[in-house]
Amino acid sequence: MSSVNIARALKAIKRSIWVYHLNSGSCNACDIEILDALTPYFDVERFGIKLVGSPRHADLILLTGPVTRESLPKVVRAIKAMPRPRLILALGSCGVGGGIWWDTYSTIGGFKKLEDILRENGVEVDRVVYVPGCPVRPEAIIYGILLLLGVVEQKVKKVEVVASES
Amino acid sequence: MKDEVRTIVEKIGGVVEEVKKSEIYVRIPQQTVRTAARLLYDSEAYFKTCVGVDEREVNGFYTIYHIFGLDSQGVDIVLKVLVPEEDPQTSSIVSEVPAADWCELEIQDLLGIKFGGRLTKRLVLPEDWPDGVYPLRKEFRYDEKPSRVIREELHEEAGIPVGPYHPALHEPEYFELYVEGEKVVDVAYRGFHVHRGIEKLAESPRFTYKQVPFLAERICGICGFVHSTCYIMAVEKAADIETPERAEFIRSIVLEVERLHSHLLWIGVAAHLLGYDAGFMHAWRIREHVMVLAEYLTGSRKTYGINVIGGVRKDLNVDKIDKTMKTIAQVREEFKKLADALLSIPQIKSRAVGTGVLTKSEARALSVVGPVARASGLYRDVRKDYPYLAYGRVSFRVPLYTEGDNLARLLVRVEEVFESIEIVKQLVDLLPGGSVVVEEYDIPPGRKAVAAIEAPRGEDVHFVITGLGRPYRWRVRAPTYQNIPALRAMLRGTPLADAPLTIASIDPCFSCTDRVLVVDIETGRKSFIKLVRGG
């Protein structure tokens, strides 16, 4: 359904991916690990990964946090502002599934819920990679980006399980 | 009770309900709470926080606890005010104790108690939250999601595509600065984007006493271990659980390792804000050794998860001790070089000297904590005032400056890095043997306790009322909560160009302060400036 050719777009950005860090109410742990990936020890800028200040300039959004009620409208606006293809890396347990507070009154709980809300608002997301971890490790962030770009193969498979009713 | 404390308690009147080693609970009628608060404040007590509790199941009232810390005596005096269910209002103490501003608003938001005699506004809950729904009342289920209410004033900041976001380690919070030309005339803070309902969650059936430490650790990704330790200390205090000495030493060591990583992180960010990006990179390079050490000691770079009630889950062995000593020696050596370079750069001095001044009297009135207090001439350090864990056994210096400017806050943190290294050395030297955890304990319901820890950003306070299987009420007061209101005093009348550094100088825990809305009060025109250079 997507009107963009992702493969072509990815090919174009492969060596210089610009990322935008979107914190939707995270505890800061994933956020400092993102920053850590930019500093000398991991230094992702040598791979062409660069942090930018606006989603309009970004190829990829690094989404952290469980998406709190207060930040939800702002998160939707930020993702909407991003040019196609919209690529998102859902980082950390909270970004993936809402984490320890997935069902509280103050969070919407996880990327799947956010995706539904985005769709209601007419915002289409072209590709998502989930990077779990609490907090997510810098190595995992780098790996996630490479996975998204298709540089490495995915090792884990998706299996759907339905919880039995009790 | 010491005589000095007894005199104060007698002066404030009321009924002394409970006297513990470091806490005194005094029940006060609503009418006299203001005078009692004034009296305590004048007796050199600092205001720690206030807590609203829905105790209708227990005694038929909503209860408000005002926690005051008598630092000089190492005793907390807790004023208890009963608020009737049918008429939930009480008098505010803000006129006497300005530091109570936020926690009263929070009680009003979350518990629906009105405070008379003060201006009120919504603070914690989202703007689309309906009126009359109070999450901390017991009948509210933790996972209820009330429908949204669209309000007129919602998204006043419309037209800004990014919202309050920024790349460099930020949470979505922001400040509105009102300016006249280049001068800041007022500051408004809009935050609580990160309100996740933690306190309510801990009361919910999803959690038990043993699980809450892991929740507490996720309050903050930078100083999470402080929160889990503080919660555990409060529970252990309430239930009189004796932790093995070795566990207390290990907790103290990990707390100092956490302080090292946090201060190095901040010093890097400060260098970045001052335009010294090489300093930022060096600080974070040195910090990486600390992160690796933390992983070696606890199994995780952050969110260590080694704290349990009654002790810790991971012991130290010879290899770990060896690695700790090697790492801190290396960090000390490398950081010394960085600190010397950083502090000898004339531009850094000229940017930081005399900017963002917080005078001692303002600092006192707002009961600020941590490095912010120590840079304004207040000798406050929980490790000295209320020695906890193993801190009574080590000797260290508390850096103190009286200038109250950005340089003073920078110097306090730089010196604290060296002090922390010394503390770790001493703790490792003194490390006693024995087990690291007690498995058998019993937590009776209905007990109360206040615990405090010196977090990297200042005093962290946890208040616990025990319940059945899980806390009946658990209140967390993070240090930044106490320090943010001080920004108003620091920023007023200062040039706009200094604002980014000043805001960062309190080390806001949600170090989010990327964008500031600048409102020109003459033209009413709004524009954004960036606090941290992106990318």
XYZ file of C-alpha atoms in Angstrom, chain B residues 259-474:
216
model
C 27.258 9.122 41.156
C 30.503 8.954 39.177
C 28.683 8.098 35.965
C 26.037 10.748 36.565
C 28.473 13.556 37.340
C 30.683 12.676 34.388
C 27.606 12.709 32.200
C 26.643 16.154 33.470
C 30.142 17.573 33.185
C 30.148 16.432 29.573
C 26.818 18.090 28.881
C 27.976 21.284 30.604
C 31.122 21.347 28.476
C 28.972 20.874 25.380
C 26.745 23.771 26.368
C 29.781 25.943 26.893
C 30.880 25.165 23.363
C 33.714 22.873 24.443
C 32.749 19.760 22.540
C 36.094 18.075 22.989
C 35.401 18.208 26.726
C 32.028 16.573 26.171
C 33.605 13.713 24.253
C 36.375 13.267 26.815
C 33.957 13.249 29.742
C 31.866 10.586 28.073
C 34.933 8.593 27.126
C 35.986 8.528 30.764
C 32.427 7.729 31.794
C 32.477 4.616 29.648
C 34.986 3.019 32.076
C 32.434 3.552 34.831
C 29.667 1.996 32.746
C 31.807 -1.065 32.063
C 32.621 -1.299 35.771
C 28.924 -1.071 36.654
C 28.192 -3.920 34.289
C 30.986 -5.982 35.787
C 29.721 -5.403 39.319
C 26.000 -5.765 38.764
C 25.426 -7.395 35.400
C 23.929 -4.346 33.764
C 25.266 -1.046 32.468
C 22.303 0.786 33.900
C 19.211 -0.283 35.831
C 21.351 -2.599 37.910
C 18.574 -4.654 39.483
C 20.656 -6.009 42.348
C 18.610 -4.500 45.162
C 16.150 -6.592 47.116
C 14.532 -6.026 50.471
C 16.949 -7.371 53.035
C 20.110 -7.012 50.981
C 21.568 -7.348 47.514
C 21.521 -10.123 44.937
C 25.133 -9.923 43.846
C 28.157 -10.243 46.058
C 31.593 -8.789 45.409
C 34.523 -11.116 44.897
C 38.263 -10.556 44.598
C 38.104 -10.013 40.841
C 35.374 -7.433 41.154
C 37.197 -5.566 43.893
C 40.355 -5.608 41.829
C 38.543 -4.301 38.770
C 36.870 -1.590 40.868
C 40.177 -0.336 42.247
C 41.810 -0.361 38.816
C 38.912 1.434 37.175
C 38.593 4.204 39.723
C 42.343 4.800 39.649
C 42.175 5.129 35.884
C 39.099 7.360 36.027
C 40.786 9.560 38.607
C 43.873 9.989 36.500
C 42.015 10.724 33.275
C 39.429 12.942 34.922
C 42.126 14.993 36.644
C 43.526 15.891 33.239
C 40.103 16.771 31.882
C 39.143 18.837 34.925
C 42.411 20.779 34.786
C 41.884 21.527 31.116
C 38.220 22.394 31.537
C 38.759 24.782 34.416
C 41.716 26.519 32.841
C 39.875 27.616 29.729
C 39.220 31.344 30.150
C 36.032 31.293 28.033
C 34.477 28.680 30.289
C 35.234 30.739 33.348
C 33.857 33.897 31.840
C 30.649 32.145 30.776
C 30.102 30.527 34.152
C 31.212 33.179 36.636
C 28.370 35.285 37.986
C 25.669 33.752 35.785
C 22.540 32.082 37.104
C 23.096 33.233 40.659
C 20.998 31.683 43.395
C 21.537 33.494 46.680
C 21.744 31.655 49.957
C 18.459 33.078 51.237
C 16.589 32.069 48.090
C 18.150 28.631 48.241
C 17.058 28.335 51.861
C 13.499 29.498 51.170
C 13.069 26.943 48.389
C 14.807 24.174 50.366
C 16.949 23.300 47.353
C 19.069 20.174 47.543
C 22.304 18.646 46.380
C 25.007 20.437 44.426
C 22.659 23.394 43.862
C 22.368 23.941 47.616
C 26.064 23.377 48.224
C 27.008 25.891 45.551
C 24.816 28.483 47.282
C 26.455 28.108 50.661
C 24.056 25.644 52.259
C 25.913 22.828 53.947
C 23.504 20.027 53.112
C 24.424 16.483 52.330
C 22.260 13.574 53.379
C 25.346 11.405 53.648
C 26.536 13.649 56.489
C 23.262 14.846 57.980
C 21.446 11.511 58.166
C 24.238 8.935 57.741
C 22.747 5.885 56.066
C 24.126 2.561 54.830
C 27.912 2.620 55.206
C 28.430 6.378 54.942
C 28.892 6.762 58.675
C 32.069 4.704 58.339
C 33.917 6.719 55.721
C 35.396 10.190 55.816
C 34.908 12.610 52.986
C 34.650 16.304 52.366
C 31.496 18.084 51.257
C 32.456 20.736 48.702
C 30.921 24.070 49.626
C 30.838 27.311 47.670
C 29.042 30.509 48.477
C 28.897 32.205 45.074
C 25.766 30.375 43.917
C 26.646 30.799 40.240
C 27.108 28.320 37.432
C 30.831 28.009 38.086
C 30.196 27.115 41.718
C 27.802 24.367 40.668
C 30.353 23.088 38.168
C 33.126 23.095 40.773
C 30.982 21.300 43.345
C 30.370 18.473 40.898
C 33.981 18.274 39.758
C 35.138 17.976 43.366
C 32.445 15.450 44.159
C 33.838 13.160 41.475
C 37.138 13.038 43.362
C 35.365 12.602 46.699
C 33.307 9.724 45.317
C 36.464 7.985 44.159
C 37.918 8.344 47.653
C 34.700 7.014 49.197
C 34.752 3.928 46.970
C 38.375 3.266 47.946
C 37.579 3.463 51.646
C 34.452 1.326 51.305
C 36.350 -1.384 49.477
C 39.041 -1.299 52.164
C 36.544 -1.626 54.979
C 34.296 -4.174 53.258
C 33.182 -6.626 55.961
C 32.503 -10.308 55.415
C 29.300 -12.231 55.911
C 26.169 -12.782 53.951
C 24.616 -10.188 51.640
C 20.925 -10.823 52.125
C 18.391 -11.813 54.771
C 15.617 -13.937 53.366
C 13.323 -14.118 56.370
C 11.390 -11.041 57.251
C 7.905 -9.873 57.908
C 6.394 -6.554 56.902
C 3.450 -5.663 59.111
C 0.850 -3.286 57.614
C 0.188 0.225 58.832
C 3.792 1.253 59.521
C 5.278 4.475 58.178
C 8.821 5.494 57.338
C 10.735 8.255 55.628
C 14.058 7.497 53.963
C 16.445 9.853 52.237
C 19.524 9.353 50.093
C 21.975 11.806 48.604
C 21.457 11.202 44.890
C 23.851 12.762 42.376
C 21.370 15.629 42.024
C 20.582 15.990 45.699
C 18.366 14.582 48.350
C 15.946 11.887 47.226
C 13.092 11.243 49.649
C 10.849 8.203 49.797
C 7.895 7.873 52.127
C 6.245 4.505 52.621
C 3.116 3.401 54.444
C 3.079 -0.375 54.557
C 0.058 -2.344 53.476
C -0.834 -5.957 52.925
C 1.573 -7.547 50.500
C 2.466 -4.211 48.930
C 2.884 -0.591 50.007
C -0.369 1.136 50.959
C 1.170 4.374 49.783
C 4.598 5.071 48.366
